[in-house]
């Protein structure tokens, strides 16, 4: 784990890797300033086709990263909850890492969809026990069927239109939100207006639940 200051250190090396194509910096507890430094360094790496920066809460530091990816991006989508991760296993690992006694969960699929409850006991890698508010009893549920009650990460998925058409993942919300914040949508719009990506042919933010102002 790089930690809060590690991104700034890594950034000093990234700019020299002119042939870099794939980079995974997820789960490193990076700071906003670290994300900014990495994004600025990657502007010089024109070979990059795949970057994984999630789930990382970079706050405004995410936008220099997105800006570095845009010149090679052919499609942008927003994903929420389990769709924001590359696999159900990765999503389950994320939820499991956030579970503490008393953690509030909401069912987003399955037979209890819409129900809220409290994390009771972790029972396996892909499931946990939840004490439901409405039903008054505990049940084992698959982690893919629940989200944190205060929201799950929103991620931008950027598909490269160059080379092997690889995919990049970047967490765009600060903390965990049920939708893309208006300020995030405006920052993305500003980037697209300032430097229109020459390869971009698809933009779909519907799963990010962007509001009318966004």
mmCIF file of C-alpha atoms in Angstrom:
data_model
loop_
_atom_site.group_PDB
_atom_site.id
_atom_site.type_symbol
_atom_site.label_atom_id
_atom_site.label_comp_id
_atom_site.label_asym_id
_atom_site.label_seq_id
_atom_site.Cartn_x
_atom_site.Cartn_y
_atom_site.Cartn_z
ATOM 1 C CA UNK A 1 0.000 0.000 0.000
ATOM 2 C CA UNK A 2 1.417 3.345 -1.063
ATOM 3 C CA UNK A 3 -0.450 5.433 1.502
ATOM 4 C CA UNK A 4 -1.483 9.083 1.386
ATOM 5 C CA UNK A 5 1.908 10.402 0.245
ATOM 6 C CA UNK A 6 2.937 7.458 -1.918
ATOM 7 C CA UNK A 7 1.154 8.745 -5.015
ATOM 8 C CA UNK A 8 3.411 11.779 -5.150
ATOM 9 C CA UNK A 9 6.503 9.563 -4.942
ATOM 10 C CA UNK A 10 5.234 7.200 -7.669
ATOM 11 C CA UNK A 11 4.362 10.153 -9.895
ATOM 12 C CA UNK A 12 8.024 11.094 -10.050
ATOM 13 C CA UNK A 13 8.753 7.774 -11.774
ATOM 14 C CA UNK A 14 5.648 7.453 -13.999
ATOM 15 C CA UNK A 15 6.575 10.322 -16.263
ATOM 16 C CA UNK A 16 9.722 8.462 -17.307
ATOM 17 C CA UNK A 17 7.871 5.270 -18.337
ATOM 18 C CA UNK A 18 7.142 6.356 -21.902
ATOM 19 C CA UNK A 19 6.078 2.863 -23.027
ATOM 20 C CA UNK A 20 3.697 2.150 -20.117
ATOM 21 C CA UNK A 21 0.411 0.540 -21.277
ATOM 22 C CA UNK A 22 -1.170 -0.986 -18.147
ATOM 23 C CA UNK A 23 -1.162 0.409 -14.584
ATOM 24 C CA UNK A 24 -3.038 -0.760 -11.466
ATOM 25 C CA UNK A 25 -2.937 1.571 -8.454
ATOM 26 C CA UNK A 26 -6.160 0.418 -6.748
ATOM 27 C CA UNK A 27 -6.486 -0.139 -2.985
ATOM 28 C CA UNK A 28 -3.463 2.000 -2.152
ATOM 29 C CA UNK A 29 -5.172 4.591 0.094
ATOM 30 C CA UNK A 30 -4.009 7.410 -2.154
ATOM 31 C CA UNK A 31 -4.698 11.040 -1.286
ATOM 32 C CA UNK A 32 -6.203 13.755 -3.447
ATOM 33 C CA UNK A 33 -2.769 15.351 -3.885
ATOM 34 C CA UNK A 34 -1.331 11.954 -4.846
ATOM 35 C CA UNK A 35 -4.029 11.510 -7.475
ATOM 36 C CA UNK A 36 -3.308 14.967 -8.857
ATOM 37 C CA UNK A 37 0.420 14.237 -9.087
ATOM 38 C CA UNK A 38 -0.204 10.892 -10.814
ATOM 39 C CA UNK A 39 -2.610 12.435 -13.318
ATOM 40 C CA UNK A 40 -0.162 15.192 -14.215
ATOM 41 C CA UNK A 41 2.668 12.673 -14.641
ATOM 42 C CA UNK A 42 0.554 10.446 -16.877
ATOM 43 C CA UNK A 43 -0.107 13.308 -19.300
ATOM 44 C CA UNK A 44 3.322 12.497 -20.770
ATOM 45 C CA UNK A 45 2.600 8.745 -21.050
ATOM 46 C CA UNK A 46 0.790 8.594 -24.381
ATOM 47 C CA UNK A 47 0.935 4.782 -24.594
ATOM 48 C CA UNK A 48 -1.328 4.169 -21.564
ATOM 49 C CA UNK A 49 -4.490 2.194 -22.408
ATOM 50 C CA UNK A 50 -5.549 0.765 -19.037
ATOM 51 C CA UNK A 51 -5.469 2.343 -15.570
ATOM 52 C CA UNK A 52 -7.227 1.075 -12.444
ATOM 53 C CA UNK A 53 -7.623 3.731 -9.729
ATOM 54 C CA UNK A 54 -10.520 2.291 -7.787
ATOM 55 C CA UNK A 55 -11.875 2.082 -5.303
ATOM 56 C CA UNK A 56 -9.854 5.170 -4.313
ATOM 57 C CA UNK A 57 -11.381 8.294 -2.760
ATOM 58 C CA UNK A 58 -9.263 10.876 -4.606
ATOM 59 C CA UNK A 59 -11.822 13.691 -4.397
ATOM 60 C CA UNK A 60 -10.775 16.427 -6.871
ATOM 61 C CA UNK A 61 -7.484 14.601 -7.500
ATOM 62 C CA UNK A 62 -9.365 12.233 -9.797
ATOM 63 C CA UNK A 63 -9.829 14.819 -12.557
ATOM 64 C CA UNK A 64 -6.155 15.146 -13.593
ATOM 65 C CA UNK A 65 -6.202 11.328 -13.904
ATOM 66 C CA UNK A 66 -9.315 11.400 -16.103
ATOM 67 C CA UNK A 67 -7.819 14.226 -18.154
ATOM 68 C CA UNK A 68 -4.729 12.117 -18.857
ATOM 69 C CA UNK A 69 -6.890 9.236 -20.119
ATOM 70 C CA UNK A 70 -9.317 11.211 -22.291
ATOM 71 C CA UNK A 71 -7.119 11.639 -25.421
ATOM 72 C CA UNK A 72 -7.160 7.848 -25.906
ATOM 73 C CA UNK A 73 -10.746 7.207 -24.766
ATOM 74 C CA UNK A 74 -13.425 5.994 -27.186
ATOM 75 C CA UNK A 75 -16.260 5.309 -24.705
ATOM 76 C CA UNK A 76 -17.202 6.536 -21.235
ATOM 77 C CA UNK A 77 -19.814 4.984 -18.958
ATOM 78 C CA UNK A 78 -20.699 5.490 -15.307
ATOM 79 C CA UNK A 79 -21.239 2.487 -13.074
ATOM 80 C CA UNK A 80 -22.713 2.155 -9.602
ATOM 81 C CA UNK A 81 -22.542 -0.577 -6.979
ATOM 82 C CA UNK A 82 -21.536 -4.033 -8.170
ATOM 83 C CA UNK A 83 -21.441 -2.829 -11.812
ATOM 84 C CA UNK A 84 -18.647 -0.440 -10.855
ATOM 85 C CA UNK A 85 -16.279 -3.336 -10.223
ATOM 86 C CA UNK A 86 -14.589 -5.707 -12.631
ATOM 87 C CA UNK A 87 -16.091 -8.785 -10.960
ATOM 88 C CA UNK A 88 -18.538 -9.812 -8.241
ATOM 89 C CA UNK A 89 -15.562 -11.090 -6.249
ATOM 90 C CA UNK A 90 -13.926 -7.641 -6.313
ATOM 91 C CA UNK A 91 -17.184 -6.012 -5.219
ATOM 92 C CA UNK A 92 -17.620 -8.567 -2.415
ATOM 93 C CA UNK A 93 -14.066 -7.850 -1.222
ATOM 94 C CA UNK A 94 -14.839 -4.117 -1.164
ATOM 95 C CA UNK A 95 -18.045 -4.571 0.872
ATOM 96 C CA UNK A 96 -16.330 -7.038 3.218
ATOM 97 C CA UNK A 97 -13.532 -4.545 3.892
ATOM 98 C CA UNK A 98 -16.115 -1.956 5.020
ATOM 99 C CA UNK A 99 -18.124 -4.228 7.322
ATOM 100 C CA UNK A 100 -17.962 -3.372 11.019
ATOM 101 C CA UNK A 101 -20.333 -4.187 13.900
ATOM 102 C CA UNK A 102 -23.407 -2.032 13.329
ATOM 103 C CA UNK A 103 -22.711 -1.274 9.639
ATOM 104 C CA UNK A 104 -25.988 -0.433 7.901
ATOM 105 C CA UNK A 105 -26.777 -2.287 4.656
ATOM 106 C CA UNK A 106 -29.560 -2.084 2.090
ATOM 107 C CA UNK A 107 -30.607 -4.913 -0.221
ATOM 108 C CA UNK A 108 -30.478 -3.829 -3.881
ATOM 109 C CA UNK A 109 -31.390 -7.173 -5.439
ATOM 110 C CA UNK A 110 -32.690 -10.580 -4.417
ATOM 111 C CA UNK A 111 -35.818 -11.447 -2.421
ATOM 112 C CA UNK A 112 -35.251 -8.684 0.164
ATOM 113 C CA UNK A 113 -34.711 -5.859 -2.347
ATOM 114 C CA UNK A 114 -35.309 -2.491 -0.681
ATOM 115 C CA UNK A 115 -34.970 -3.809 2.876
ATOM 116 C CA UNK A 116 -32.520 -2.239 5.322
ATOM 117 C CA UNK A 117 -30.690 -3.868 8.183
ATOM 118 C CA UNK A 118 -27.573 -4.135 10.306
ATOM 119 C CA UNK A 119 -24.535 -6.291 9.583
ATOM 120 C CA UNK A 120 -24.567 -9.116 12.101
ATOM 121 C CA UNK A 121 -21.921 -11.681 11.260
ATOM 122 C CA UNK A 122 -19.621 -12.409 8.368
ATOM 123 C CA UNK A 123 -20.117 -16.026 7.351
ATOM 124 C CA UNK A 124 -18.038 -16.513 4.189
ATOM 125 C CA UNK A 125 -16.039 -14.705 1.528
ATOM 126 C CA UNK A 126 -19.150 -13.850 -0.498
ATOM 127 C CA UNK A 127 -21.937 -13.588 2.083
ATOM 128 C CA UNK A 128 -22.805 -12.086 5.459
ATOM 129 C CA UNK A 129 -25.625 -12.197 7.992
ATOM 130 C CA UNK A 130 -27.944 -9.202 8.221
ATOM 131 C CA UNK A 131 -30.485 -8.380 10.951
ATOM 132 C CA UNK A 132 -33.328 -6.886 8.911
ATOM 133 C CA UNK A 133 -35.269 -3.961 10.408
ATOM 134 C CA UNK A 134 -38.622 -4.992 8.947
ATOM 135 C CA UNK A 135 -38.495 -8.769 9.308
ATOM 136 C CA UNK A 136 -37.066 -8.892 12.817
ATOM 137 C CA UNK A 137 -34.669 -11.731 12.123
ATOM 138 C CA UNK A 138 -31.210 -12.384 10.726
ATOM 139 C CA UNK A 139 -30.610 -13.913 7.316
ATOM 140 C CA UNK A 140 -27.567 -14.802 5.280
ATOM 141 C CA UNK A 141 -27.297 -12.729 2.101
ATOM 142 C CA UNK A 142 -24.889 -12.667 -0.815
ATOM 143 C CA UNK A 143 -22.662 -9.582 -0.737
ATOM 144 C CA UNK A 144 -23.497 -8.876 -4.390
ATOM 145 C CA UNK A 145 -27.109 -8.204 -3.267
ATOM 146 C CA UNK A 146 -26.328 -5.435 -0.754
ATOM 147 C CA UNK A 147 -24.820 -1.973 -0.654
ATOM 148 C CA UNK A 148 -23.680 0.236 2.191
ATOM 149 C CA UNK A 149 -26.704 2.265 3.267
ATOM 150 C CA UNK A 150 -24.752 5.517 2.865
ATOM 151 C CA UNK A 151 -23.951 4.603 -0.731
ATOM 152 C CA UNK A 152 -21.408 2.752 -2.851
ATOM 153 C CA UNK A 153 -18.711 4.169 -5.121
ATOM 154 C CA UNK A 154 -19.491 5.709 -8.475
ATOM 155 C CA UNK A 155 -16.861 4.915 -11.086
ATOM 156 C CA UNK A 156 -16.117 6.105 -14.565
ATOM 157 C CA UNK A 157 -15.253 3.318 -16.976
ATOM 158 C CA UNK A 158 -13.125 4.582 -19.866
ATOM 159 C CA UNK A 159 -12.552 2.288 -22.843
ATOM 160 C CA UNK A 160 -9.407 2.958 -24.840
ATOM 161 C CA UNK A 161 -9.786 3.286 -28.587
ATOM 162 C CA UNK A 162 -6.099 2.572 -29.120
ATOM 163 C CA UNK A 163 -4.165 -0.675 -29.154
ATOM 164 C CA UNK A 164 -5.872 -3.569 -27.398
ATOM 165 C CA UNK A 165 -8.879 -1.410 -26.472
ATOM 166 C CA UNK A 166 -8.213 -1.864 -22.766
ATOM 167 C CA UNK A 167 -10.396 -0.436 -20.014
ATOM 168 C CA UNK A 168 -9.684 2.030 -17.195
ATOM 169 C CA UNK A 169 -11.596 2.362 -13.923
ATOM 170 C CA UNK A 170 -11.629 5.569 -11.874
ATOM 171 C CA UNK A 171 -13.698 6.286 -8.751
ATOM 172 C CA UNK A 172 -15.257 9.726 -9.178
ATOM 173 C CA UNK A 173 -17.320 10.357 -6.041
ATOM 174 C CA UNK A 174 -15.950 11.715 -2.801
ATOM 175 C CA UNK A 175 -16.850 9.146 -0.184
ATOM 176 C CA UNK A 176 -19.849 7.016 -1.119
ATOM 177 C CA UNK A 177 -22.845 8.539 -2.841
ATOM 178 C CA UNK A 178 -26.006 7.084 -4.436
ATOM 179 C CA UNK A 179 -25.450 9.258 -7.505
ATOM 180 C CA UNK A 180 -22.864 11.274 -9.382
ATOM 181 C CA UNK A 181 -22.681 14.662 -7.712
ATOM 182 C CA UNK A 182 -23.587 17.723 -9.754
ATOM 183 C CA UNK A 183 -20.102 19.177 -9.190
ATOM 184 C CA UNK A 184 -18.500 15.987 -10.543
ATOM 185 C CA UNK A 185 -20.714 16.064 -13.641
ATOM 186 C CA UNK A 186 -19.780 19.710 -14.212
ATOM 187 C CA UNK A 187 -16.063 18.953 -13.882
ATOM 188 C CA UNK A 188 -16.351 16.160 -16.437
ATOM 189 C CA UNK A 189 -18.267 18.471 -18.776
ATOM 190 C CA UNK A 190 -15.552 21.118 -18.393
ATOM 191 C CA UNK A 191 -12.852 18.604 -19.351
ATOM 192 C CA UNK A 192 -14.799 17.446 -22.399
ATOM 193 C CA UNK A 193 -15.375 21.031 -23.560
ATOM 194 C CA UNK A 194 -11.806 22.167 -22.977
ATOM 195 C CA UNK A 195 -10.163 19.248 -24.781
ATOM 196 C CA UNK A 196 -12.711 17.196 -26.766
ATOM 197 C CA UNK A 197 -11.411 13.591 -26.912
ATOM 198 C CA UNK A 198 -10.744 12.880 -30.607
ATOM 199 C CA UNK A 199 -11.702 9.183 -30.370
ATOM 200 C CA UNK A 200 -14.812 9.506 -28.188
ATOM 201 C CA UNK A 201 -17.931 8.040 -29.792
ATOM 202 C CA UNK A 202 -19.973 6.957 -26.739
ATOM 203 C CA UNK A 203 -20.896 8.665 -23.461
ATOM 204 C CA UNK A 204 -23.446 6.970 -21.166
ATOM 205 C CA UNK A 205 -23.832 8.172 -17.567
ATOM 206 C CA UNK A 206 -27.296 6.721 -16.918
ATOM 207 C CA UNK A 207 -26.118 4.165 -14.377
ATOM 208 C CA UNK A 208 -24.420 6.973 -12.471
ATOM 209 C CA UNK A 209 -27.879 8.391 -11.723
ATOM 210 C CA UNK A 210 -26.888 11.876 -12.800
ATOM 211 C CA UNK A 211 -29.507 14.404 -11.715
ATOM 212 C CA UNK A 212 -31.073 17.111 -13.872
ATOM 213 C CA UNK A 213 -28.469 19.759 -12.911
ATOM 214 C CA UNK A 214 -25.602 17.355 -13.673
#
